[in-house]
Coordinates of C-alpha atoms and ligand atoms in Angstrom, one line a residue:
M280 CA 0.4 -0.1 0.5
S281 CA 1.2 2.9 -1.0
E282 CA 2.1 6.0 1.8
K283 CA -0.8 7.9 0.3
L284 CA -3.1 5.4 0.6
Q285 CA -2.3 4.8 3.8
K286 CA -2.6 8.1 4.7
L287 CA -5.9 8.6 3.0
K288 CA -6.9 5.1 5.5
D289 CA -5.8 6.8 8.6
I290 CA -8.4 10.0 8.4
L291 CA -11.2 7.6 7.0
G292 CA -10.6 5.5 10.0
E293 CA -11.0 8.0 12.4
V294 CA -14.1 9.7 10.4
S295 CA -15.2 6.1 11.2
D296 CA -14.9 5.9 14.5
I297 CA -16.3 9.1 15.5
N298 CA -19.4 8.5 13.2
R299 CA -19.9 5.3 15.2
A300 CA -19.4 6.8 18.4
A301 CA -22.3 9.2 17.1
S302 CA -24.1 6.4 16.4
V303 CA -23.5 4.9 19.8
L304 CA -25.1 7.7 21.2
V305 CA -28.1 7.3 19.4
W306 CA -28.5 3.8 20.4
D307 CA -28.4 4.9 23.9
Q308 CA -31.2 7.3 23.4
E309 CA -33.6 5.1 21.4
T310 CA -32.7 2.4 24.7
Y311 CA -31.5 3.7 28.2
M312 CA -31.2 7.3 28.0
P313 CA -33.4 9.0 30.8
P314 CA -35.6 11.9 29.3
G315 CA -33.4 14.6 31.2
G316 CA -30.5 13.5 29.4
L317 CA -32.1 15.1 25.8
A318 CA -30.1 18.3 26.1
N319 CA -26.5 17.2 26.9
R320 CA -26.8 14.5 24.1
A321 CA -28.0 17.3 21.0
D322 CA -25.0 19.0 22.1
Q323 CA -23.0 15.4 22.1
Y324 CA -24.2 14.4 19.2
S325 CA -24.0 17.6 17.0
T326 CA -20.2 18.1 17.8
L327 CA -19.1 14.5 16.8
R328 CA -21.4 15.1 14.0
R329 CA -19.6 18.3 13.1
I330 CA -16.1 17.0 14.2
A331 CA -16.9 13.9 11.2
H332 CA -17.6 16.1 9.0
S333 CA -15.5 19.0 9.1
R334 CA -12.0 16.0 8.8
F335 CA -13.6 14.4 6.6
T336 CA -14.5 17.5 4.3
A337 CA -10.9 18.9 4.7
D338 CA -8.6 20.5 1.2
E339 CA -6.0 17.5 2.8
V340 CA -8.6 14.4 1.6
G341 CA -9.6 16.1 -1.3
G342 CA -5.4 16.3 -2.3
L343 CA -5.1 12.6 -1.6
L344 CA -8.2 11.7 -3.5
D345 CA -6.5 13.4 -6.8
D346 CA -3.2 12.0 -6.3
L347 CA -4.3 8.8 -5.4
D348 CA -7.4 8.1 -8.6
G349 CA -4.2 7.9 -11.2
E350 CA -2.3 5.0 -8.5
V351 CA -6.0 2.9 -8.9
R352 CA -6.8 3.3 -13.0
G353 CA -5.6 0.2 -13.9
L354 CA -7.7 -1.4 -11.3
P355 CA -10.9 -3.8 -11.4
F356 CA -14.0 -1.9 -10.6
E357 CA -14.6 -4.0 -7.5
S358 CA -11.1 -3.9 -6.5
D359 CA -11.1 -2.8 -2.7
H360 CA -8.9 -0.3 -4.4
A361 CA -10.5 1.3 -7.0
S362 CA -14.2 1.3 -5.1
L363 CA -12.3 2.9 -1.7
I364 CA -11.5 6.3 -3.9
R365 CA -14.3 6.0 -5.9
V366 CA -16.9 5.6 -3.4
T367 CA -15.1 8.0 -1.3
R368 CA -14.8 9.9 -3.8
R369 CA -18.9 10.4 -4.4
D370 CA -18.8 11.2 -0.6
Y371 CA -16.3 13.7 -0.3
D372 CA -17.7 15.3 -3.3
R373 CA -21.1 15.6 -2.1
A374 CA -20.2 16.7 1.1
R375 CA -17.8 19.2 0.4
K376 CA -21.2 21.0 -0.8
L377 CA -23.3 21.4 2.8
P378 CA -21.6 23.9 4.5
T379 CA -20.1 22.2 8.1
E380 CA -22.3 24.9 10.3
L381 CA -25.7 23.5 8.5
V382 CA -24.4 19.8 9.1
A383 CA -24.1 20.3 13.2
E384 CA -27.8 22.7 13.0
I385 CA -29.2 19.9 11.0
A386 CA -27.7 17.2 14.1
R387 CA -29.3 19.5 16.5
A388 CA -32.9 20.2 15.2
G389 CA -33.2 16.6 14.3
T390 CA -32.5 15.3 18.2
M391 CA -34.3 18.5 19.5
A392 CA -37.6 17.9 17.6
Q393 CA -37.8 14.3 18.1
P394 CA -39.0 14.9 21.8
V395 CA -41.3 17.7 20.4
W396 CA -42.6 15.2 18.4
R397 CA -43.3 12.0 20.3
K398 CA -45.2 14.5 23.0
A399 CA -47.4 15.8 19.8
R400 CA -48.0 12.9 18.8
Q401 CA -49.0 11.1 22.4
D402 CA -51.0 13.8 22.6
S403 CA -52.4 14.2 18.6
D404 CA -51.6 17.7 18.9
F405 CA -50.5 18.6 15.2
K406 CA -50.2 22.2 16.1
L407 CA -47.1 21.7 19.1
F408 CA -44.8 19.8 16.0
A409 CA -45.8 22.1 13.4
P410 CA -43.2 25.1 14.5
Y411 CA -40.4 22.4 14.5
L412 CA -41.3 20.7 10.9
Q413 CA -41.1 24.5 9.5
K414 CA -38.0 24.6 10.7
N415 CA -36.7 21.0 9.5
V416 CA -38.5 22.2 6.4
E417 CA -36.5 25.0 5.3
L418 CA -33.1 22.7 7.2
I419 CA -33.5 20.4 4.5
R420 CA -34.6 22.9 1.6
R421 CA -31.2 24.4 2.1
V422 CA -29.9 21.1 1.7
A423 CA -31.2 20.1 -1.3
D424 CA -29.8 23.7 -2.7
A425 CA -26.8 22.9 -1.1
L426 CA -26.2 19.8 -3.0
G427 CA -27.7 21.3 -6.6
Y428 CA -30.6 19.2 -9.0
R429 CA -31.2 19.4 -12.5
K430 CA -35.2 19.3 -11.9
R431 CA -36.4 18.7 -9.0
P432 CA -35.3 19.4 -5.3
Y433 CA -36.5 15.8 -4.3
D434 CA -33.6 14.7 -6.7
A435 CA -31.3 15.7 -4.6
L436 CA -32.1 13.9 -1.4
V437 CA -32.2 11.1 -3.8
D438 CA -29.2 10.8 -4.9
R439 CA -27.8 11.3 -1.9
Y440 CA -29.5 8.2 -0.4
E441 CA -29.8 6.2 -3.7
P442 CA -27.1 7.1 -6.5
G443 CA -28.1 7.1 -9.6
L444 CA -31.9 7.5 -9.1
T445 CA -33.9 10.0 -10.1
T446 CA -37.3 11.8 -9.0
D447 CA -38.8 11.0 -12.1
Q448 CA -38.1 7.3 -11.8
L449 CA -39.6 6.8 -8.4
E450 CA -42.2 8.5 -9.6
A451 CA -42.7 5.4 -12.4
I452 CA -42.4 2.8 -10.1
F453 CA -44.8 4.2 -8.0
A454 CA -47.4 4.2 -10.7
E455 CA -46.4 0.9 -11.7
L456 CA -47.2 -0.7 -8.2
K457 CA -50.5 1.8 -7.7
K458 CA -51.7 -0.1 -10.9
A459 CA -51.0 -3.5 -9.6
I460 CA -51.9 -3.1 -5.7
V461 CA -55.1 -1.2 -6.4
P462 CA -57.5 -3.5 -8.1
L463 CA -55.7 -6.1 -5.8
V464 CA -57.0 -4.6 -2.6
S465 CA -60.6 -4.1 -3.7
D466 CA -60.2 -8.2 -4.3
V467 CA -59.0 -8.9 -1.2
G468 CA -61.7 -6.4 0.2
R469 CA -64.4 -8.6 -1.4
H470 CA -62.6 -12.3 0.2
A471 CA -61.5 -10.5 3.9
D472 CA -63.5 -13.2 5.5
A473 CA -61.4 -15.8 4.1
V474 CA -58.4 -14.7 6.8
D475 CA -59.2 -14.4 10.5
D476 CA -55.9 -13.3 13.0
S477 CA -58.1 -12.9 15.9
V478 CA -55.7 -15.6 17.0
L479 CA -52.9 -12.5 16.7
H480 CA -54.8 -10.6 20.1
R481 CA -55.3 -13.5 22.3
G482 CA -52.4 -12.9 25.0
F483 CA -48.9 -13.6 24.5
D484 CA -46.4 -13.0 27.2
P485 CA -43.9 -10.2 26.8
D486 CA -41.1 -12.0 27.9
A487 CA -41.1 -14.9 26.2
Q488 CA -42.3 -13.4 22.9
L489 CA -38.5 -11.6 23.3
A490 CA -36.2 -14.8 23.8
Y491 CA -38.6 -16.5 21.4
S492 CA -37.8 -13.7 18.8
L493 CA -34.6 -13.9 19.8
E494 CA -34.0 -17.4 19.2
V495 CA -35.7 -17.1 15.9
V496 CA -33.3 -14.8 14.0
T497 CA -30.4 -16.3 15.8
K498 CA -31.8 -19.4 13.7
L499 CA -31.7 -17.5 10.8
G500 CA -28.4 -16.4 10.9
Y501 CA -28.0 -13.1 13.4
D502 CA -24.6 -13.6 15.3
V503 CA -25.5 -12.5 19.0
K504 CA -22.0 -12.4 19.3
R505 CA -21.4 -9.6 17.5
G506 CA -24.9 -8.3 18.8
R507 CA -27.4 -8.3 21.3
Q508 CA -31.5 -7.4 21.2
D509 CA -33.1 -4.7 23.4
I510 CA -36.4 -2.7 23.3
S511 CA -37.2 0.9 22.2
A512 CA -40.3 3.0 20.9
H513 CA -39.0 1.9 17.1
P514 CA -37.1 -1.4 15.8
M515 CA -34.3 -0.1 14.4
T516 CA -30.6 -1.9 14.1
F517 CA -27.2 -0.1 14.7
A518 CA -24.0 -1.4 13.0
F519 CA -21.0 0.1 15.0
G520 CA -18.8 -2.1 13.3
P521 CA -18.1 -6.0 12.1
G522 CA -18.0 -7.3 16.2
D523 CA -20.6 -5.2 17.5
V524 CA -24.4 -4.9 15.0
R525 CA -26.9 -4.2 17.4
I526 CA -31.1 -4.4 16.7
T527 CA -33.9 -3.6 19.2
T528 CA -37.5 -4.4 18.8
R529 CA -40.8 -3.7 20.8
V530 CA -43.5 -5.9 22.4
S531 CA -47.0 -6.2 22.7
R532 CA -48.9 -7.9 24.5
N533 CA -52.4 -8.0 22.6
F534 CA -50.8 -8.1 19.4
F535 CA -48.4 -10.8 18.4
N536 CA -46.7 -9.5 14.9
E537 CA -44.8 -6.4 16.3
C538 CA -42.1 -8.1 18.6
L539 CA -41.3 -11.1 16.1
F540 CA -41.4 -9.2 13.4
G541 CA -40.1 -6.1 14.2
S542 CA -36.8 -8.3 15.3
I543 CA -37.0 -10.1 12.0
H544 CA -37.1 -7.4 10.0
E545 CA -33.9 -5.8 12.3
S546 CA -32.3 -9.1 11.5
G547 CA -32.3 -8.8 8.2
H548 CA -30.6 -5.2 8.3
G549 CA -28.0 -7.0 10.6
M550 CA -27.1 -9.7 9.0
Y551 CA -27.1 -7.8 5.9
S552 CA -23.9 -5.5 8.2
Q553 CA -22.6 -8.5 10.3
G554 CA -21.8 -10.3 6.4
I555 CA -19.8 -7.4 5.0
E556 CA -15.9 -8.2 4.4
Q557 CA -13.9 -7.5 7.1
N558 CA -11.2 -5.6 5.4
L559 CA -13.6 -2.7 4.4
D560 CA -14.1 -1.9 8.2
R561 CA -13.5 1.1 8.9
T562 CA -14.1 3.1 5.2
P563 CA -16.5 4.6 3.1
L564 CA -16.9 1.2 2.1
W565 CA -18.5 -0.5 5.7
G566 CA -22.5 -0.3 5.0
E567 CA -25.1 -1.1 2.7
A568 CA -25.4 -0.3 -0.5
S569 CA -28.1 2.4 -0.1
P570 CA -31.0 2.4 2.6
G571 CA -33.6 0.7 -0.2
V572 CA -30.7 -1.9 -0.9
D573 CA -31.0 -2.0 3.1
E574 CA -34.4 -2.3 3.4
S575 CA -34.6 -4.8 0.6
Q576 CA -32.7 -7.3 3.3
S577 CA -34.9 -6.4 6.3
R578 CA -38.3 -6.6 4.6
L579 CA -37.0 -9.8 2.4
W580 CA -36.1 -11.6 5.8
E581 CA -39.4 -10.4 7.5
N582 CA -41.8 -10.7 4.7
L583 CA -40.8 -13.0 1.8
V584 CA -38.9 -15.9 4.3
G585 CA -40.5 -14.8 8.0
R586 CA -44.2 -14.6 6.4
S587 CA -43.9 -17.7 4.2
A588 CA -45.8 -20.5 4.3
A589 CA -42.5 -22.6 4.5
F590 CA -41.3 -20.7 7.5
W591 CA -44.3 -21.1 9.8
Q592 CA -43.8 -25.1 8.8
Y593 CA -40.3 -25.0 10.8
F594 CA -41.5 -22.6 13.0
F595 CA -44.8 -22.9 14.3
P596 CA -44.8 -26.1 16.1
S597 CA -42.0 -24.4 18.6
L598 CA -44.3 -21.6 18.6
R599 CA -46.7 -23.6 19.6
D600 CA -45.2 -25.3 22.6
R601 CA -43.9 -21.7 24.0
F602 CA -47.5 -20.7 23.8
P603 CA -50.0 -23.4 24.2
G604 CA -52.4 -21.6 25.6
P605 CA -53.3 -18.9 22.9
L606 CA -52.5 -21.3 20.2
K607 CA -54.7 -23.4 21.0
G608 CA -56.8 -25.2 18.5
V609 CA -54.3 -23.3 15.6
D610 CA -52.3 -25.3 13.3
D611 CA -49.5 -23.6 11.3
E612 CA -51.7 -22.9 8.0
G613 CA -53.7 -20.8 9.9
F614 CA -51.0 -19.4 11.8
F615 CA -50.0 -18.7 8.5
K616 CA -52.3 -16.9 7.3
A617 CA -53.5 -15.3 10.4
V618 CA -49.6 -13.1 9.8
N619 CA -50.4 -12.2 7.1
R620 CA -53.8 -10.4 7.0
A621 CA -54.1 -7.5 4.5
Q622 CA -56.8 -4.7 5.0
P623 CA -56.4 -1.3 4.3
S624 CA -54.8 0.4 7.8
L625 CA -53.9 3.8 9.0
I626 CA -50.5 2.9 10.5
R627 CA -47.8 2.1 8.4
V628 CA -45.6 -0.1 10.4
E629 CA -48.3 -2.2 10.7
A630 CA -49.8 -2.4 6.9
D631 CA -49.4 -5.3 5.4
E632 CA -47.7 -6.4 2.4
V633 CA -50.4 -5.0 0.0
T634 CA -51.5 -2.2 1.1
Y635 CA -47.7 -1.1 2.3
N636 CA -46.5 1.1 -0.6
L637 CA -49.3 3.0 -0.8
H638 CA -48.4 4.0 2.6
I639 CA -45.1 5.4 1.3
L640 CA -46.4 6.7 -2.3
L641 CA -48.2 9.5 -0.2
R642 CA -45.5 10.5 2.2
F643 CA -43.2 10.7 -1.0
E644 CA -46.1 13.4 -2.9
L645 CA -46.0 15.4 0.5
E646 CA -42.7 15.4 0.8
N647 CA -42.3 16.3 -3.0
E648 CA -45.2 19.0 -2.5
L649 CA -43.4 20.4 1.1
L650 CA -39.9 21.2 -0.5
E651 CA -41.7 22.4 -3.4
A652 CA -43.5 24.9 -1.2
Q653 CA -46.7 23.7 -3.1
L654 CA -47.9 22.8 0.3
K655 CA -47.7 24.5 3.5
V656 CA -46.9 23.1 6.4
E657 CA -50.0 24.0 8.2
D658 CA -52.0 22.3 5.6
L659 CA -50.2 19.2 5.7
P660 CA -52.9 17.1 8.2
E661 CA -55.7 18.1 5.9
A662 CA -53.6 16.7 2.7
W663 CA -52.6 13.6 4.7
N664 CA -56.1 12.8 5.2
A665 CA -57.5 13.2 2.2
L666 CA -54.5 11.0 0.6
V667 CA -55.1 8.3 2.9
K668 CA -58.9 8.6 2.0
S669 CA -58.2 8.5 -1.4
Y670 CA -55.4 5.4 -1.5
L671 CA -56.7 3.6 1.7
G672 CA -60.1 4.2 1.3
L673 CA -60.0 5.1 5.3
D674 CA -60.7 8.5 7.7
V675 CA -58.1 9.4 9.4
P676 CA -59.6 10.2 13.4
N677 CA -57.3 12.0 14.4
D678 CA -53.5 13.1 13.2
R679 CA -51.8 10.6 16.3
E680 CA -52.6 7.9 13.6
G681 CA -52.5 9.8 10.3
V682 CA -49.7 12.9 9.7
L683 CA -47.5 12.3 13.5
Q684 CA -47.2 8.7 13.6
D685 CA -43.4 8.7 11.9
I686 CA -40.3 9.5 13.4
H687 CA -38.8 10.7 9.5
W688 CA -39.8 14.1 9.3
S689 CA -38.8 15.2 13.4
D690 CA -35.3 13.5 13.1
M691 CA -35.0 15.0 9.2
S692 CA -35.1 12.0 7.3
F693 CA -37.0 13.3 4.3
A694 CA -37.2 11.6 1.6
N695 CA -35.9 8.0 3.3
F696 CA -39.5 6.6 2.8
P697 CA -38.6 5.6 -0.7
A698 CA -36.3 3.0 0.6
Y699 CA -39.3 1.1 2.3
T700 CA -40.7 0.7 -1.5
L701 CA -37.4 0.2 -3.2
G702 CA -36.4 -2.3 -0.5
N703 CA -39.6 -4.0 -1.3
V704 CA -38.8 -3.8 -5.1
I705 CA -35.4 -4.7 -5.0
G706 CA -35.9 -7.5 -2.2
A707 CA -38.2 -9.8 -4.7
Q708 CA -36.4 -9.2 -7.2
L709 CA -33.3 -10.8 -5.5
L710 CA -35.4 -13.2 -4.4
E711 CA -36.6 -14.2 -8.1
K712 CA -33.1 -15.0 -8.6
V713 CA -32.3 -16.9 -5.2
R714 CA -34.8 -19.5 -6.2
S715 CA -33.8 -19.6 -9.9
E716 CA -30.6 -20.6 -8.8
V717 CA -31.9 -22.7 -5.3
P718 CA -35.3 -24.4 -6.8
D719 CA -35.9 -26.0 -3.7
L720 CA -35.4 -22.6 -1.3
D721 CA -38.8 -23.4 -0.1
G722 CA -37.9 -27.1 1.3
H723 CA -34.8 -25.6 2.8
I724 CA -36.7 -23.1 4.8
A725 CA -39.7 -25.5 5.4
R726 CA -36.3 -27.8 7.1
G727 CA -34.7 -25.0 8.9
E728 CA -31.9 -24.3 6.7
F729 CA -31.5 -20.9 6.5
G730 CA -27.7 -21.6 5.5
V731 CA -28.2 -21.7 2.0
L732 CA -30.2 -18.4 1.8
L733 CA -27.8 -16.3 3.8
D734 CA -24.5 -17.6 2.1
W735 CA -26.1 -16.3 -1.3
L736 CA -26.7 -13.2 -0.2
R737 CA -23.6 -13.3 1.7
L738 CA -21.8 -13.9 -1.6
N739 CA -23.9 -11.7 -4.1
L740 CA -24.7 -9.0 -1.8
Y741 CA -23.4 -8.8 1.8
R742 CA -19.8 -8.8 1.7
H743 CA -19.6 -5.9 -0.9
G744 CA -20.9 -2.9 1.2
R745 CA -20.8 0.2 -0.5
K746 CA -18.5 -0.7 -3.5
F747 CA -21.7 -0.6 -5.8
T748 CA -24.4 1.7 -6.5
P749 CA -28.1 0.4 -6.2
G750 CA -28.4 0.3 -9.8
E751 CA -25.2 -1.9 -10.0
V752 CA -26.4 -4.1 -7.7
M753 CA -29.3 -5.0 -9.6
E754 CA -27.2 -5.4 -12.8
R755 CA -24.6 -7.3 -11.1
V756 CA -26.7 -9.6 -9.3
T757 CA -29.8 -10.1 -11.3
G758 CA -28.6 -10.0 -14.5
R759 CA -30.9 -6.8 -15.2
P760 CA -32.4 -2.8 -14.3
L761 CA -34.4 -2.9 -11.2
T762 CA -37.8 -4.2 -12.5
T763 CA -41.5 -3.7 -10.2
E764 CA -42.3 -6.9 -12.1
P765 CA -41.2 -9.7 -9.3
W766 CA -42.7 -8.2 -6.6
V767 CA -45.7 -7.7 -7.9
T768 CA -45.9 -11.3 -9.4
Y769 CA -45.2 -11.7 -6.0
V770 CA -48.0 -9.9 -4.2
R771 CA -51.0 -11.3 -6.8
Q772 CA -49.6 -15.1 -6.6
K773 CA -50.0 -14.9 -2.4
F774 CA -52.3 -13.1 -1.8
G775 CA -54.5 -14.5 -5.1
T776 CA -53.9 -17.8 -3.3
L777 CA -54.3 -16.4 0.6
Y778 CA -57.8 -15.0 -0.3
G779 CA -58.9 -17.5 -3.2
V780 CA -58.9 -14.6 -5.3
R781 CA -58.9 -15.1 -9.3
T782 CA -57.0 -11.9 -10.7
A783 CA -56.4 -12.5 -14.4
E784 CA -52.9 -12.8 -13.4
A785 CA -53.2 -14.9 -10.9
G786 CA -55.7 -17.3 -11.9
S787 CA -54.4 -17.9 -15.4
Ligands
ZN46 ZN1 -35.8 -1.5 8.3

C-alpha cells in the first residue's frame, strides 16, 4: 500500500470512529437514556457530527483523492482500492457541498424536534410539532439547494441516499405499483372473510415473545456474539462495526406481530451488516449499498421468508410449545394466514404487504409538495387525510394515527421513505434470482435450513458493502435493471391464493 493510501485510510478510519461513536449515542438515546439527558445529548451528537464532517471534508482528503486517482486507474472496478477511491470521492464531493454549520444545525434540530414530535403524537396535537417541522423543512430545503439538482429539489435528496436514482424514476415505479395494488386491494377486500387473524390478539407473554424472537433470528443467522437485542419505541439496527451490530424491537401482549416481525426485520439489516467483508472496516465502503438495498434485506427476511408458509411449517411447532394457551386449536396454516392478513389500515408500520407501498406513495408525494412549497406545513394534516381517503379509503380519526405517526420528519430523514418501497421491489427481484439458483428454497426453509439463503446473500450482496450503487447491484446480481415485475407477481400470487381471488394474472 502506498504511503498516500495509508494516509487516506488513517483519516477515513478516524471519521468512521467518530461517526460510530455518534451512533452509539443514538442507540443509547433510543434504549436507556433518561429523558433528562436530551439537551446534553443534542450537544454531544451535534459536536461529533460536526467534527466528523469537517475532518472528512478537509482539503487534505481531496488532495489525497486526486493523487490516488491515477494509482488505482488500472485496477478492476470491484477491487477494494478502486472502489474505495471511487466511493469516497462521491461521498466527499457531496459532503463538500454542505457547510459544516448546516450539518451541525441539522443534527441538533433533529435531536431537539424528536421529543416534541413524541409529545405531539401522544396528544395528537399537530400544532405543537408544526413550528419544528417548519424549521426542519427549511433546513432540508437548504440541503437540497446546497447539493444542487437538475429538475426537482427531491432529486438532490434521493441521489444522496440512492445514487443514480431520480424523482422521475421513483414516480414511474410508484405508478406501476399503484396500478397493480389498487385492484388487488379491492379484490382482497371482497374476500376479507377468508383470513381470520384473531389468534394474534389472544395475549402472548411479552418476556416469552422477546426470548422467542431472539431464538428465531439466531436460527436465521443473526450472530448474537456480535450483536444484541434491546427494546425501543421503534425497532432499529445500529452497526458500530463488524463485531457489534445491535438490533432493537418492541413488544405488545395483545398483538403478536410487533415483536417477532420487528426482530426479524431488524435482523435482516443486522445480517447484512454482519456479512460485510472485514477488510472494508473503518472505510466508507463498510456499510449497505443504499437505504433501499438495506431495506430489501430487512423486508426479504421479514416478509418473503418470515411470512411464508414454509417458514411457519418449521417454526410453528416450537411457537405452539412456547405459547400453548393462545395457540390452542391453531395449526401452522391458520397461523401463516393470520400473520398475512391484508386490509387497508392507518398505520404504515402495521400495514400488510399489499397496502404498504400506498403508505409510502402518499408520503413521497407530500414530501415533494413540501419541498417545492406547493404545500404549507399548516395544511399538511388536511392533505395527509385526503390522500389516505383516496388511496386507502379510510377516514383519519386523529393526527396521532395520521400525519404524526412517523419519526422521519422530526429526525430529518426526509426522502428516506421511498427506500421502503425500493426495498420491497429489490427484495423480490433478488429472491427471484435466488429461486432460479436454489430451486428447493422453500424445502430448505421448511426444514429450518436458512444457511443456503444467507450464504447466497453474503456471497452476492453483503460482502461487497458500499462498493456498488443500487443500479449496479441489480445488474450484477440479477442481470437486469430494477423492475417492479417480480414484486407484483409475488403479491398477486401470494394474496390471490390466500384470499381465494382469481385475478387475471394470479388465476390464469
Ligand atoms: Zn428497516
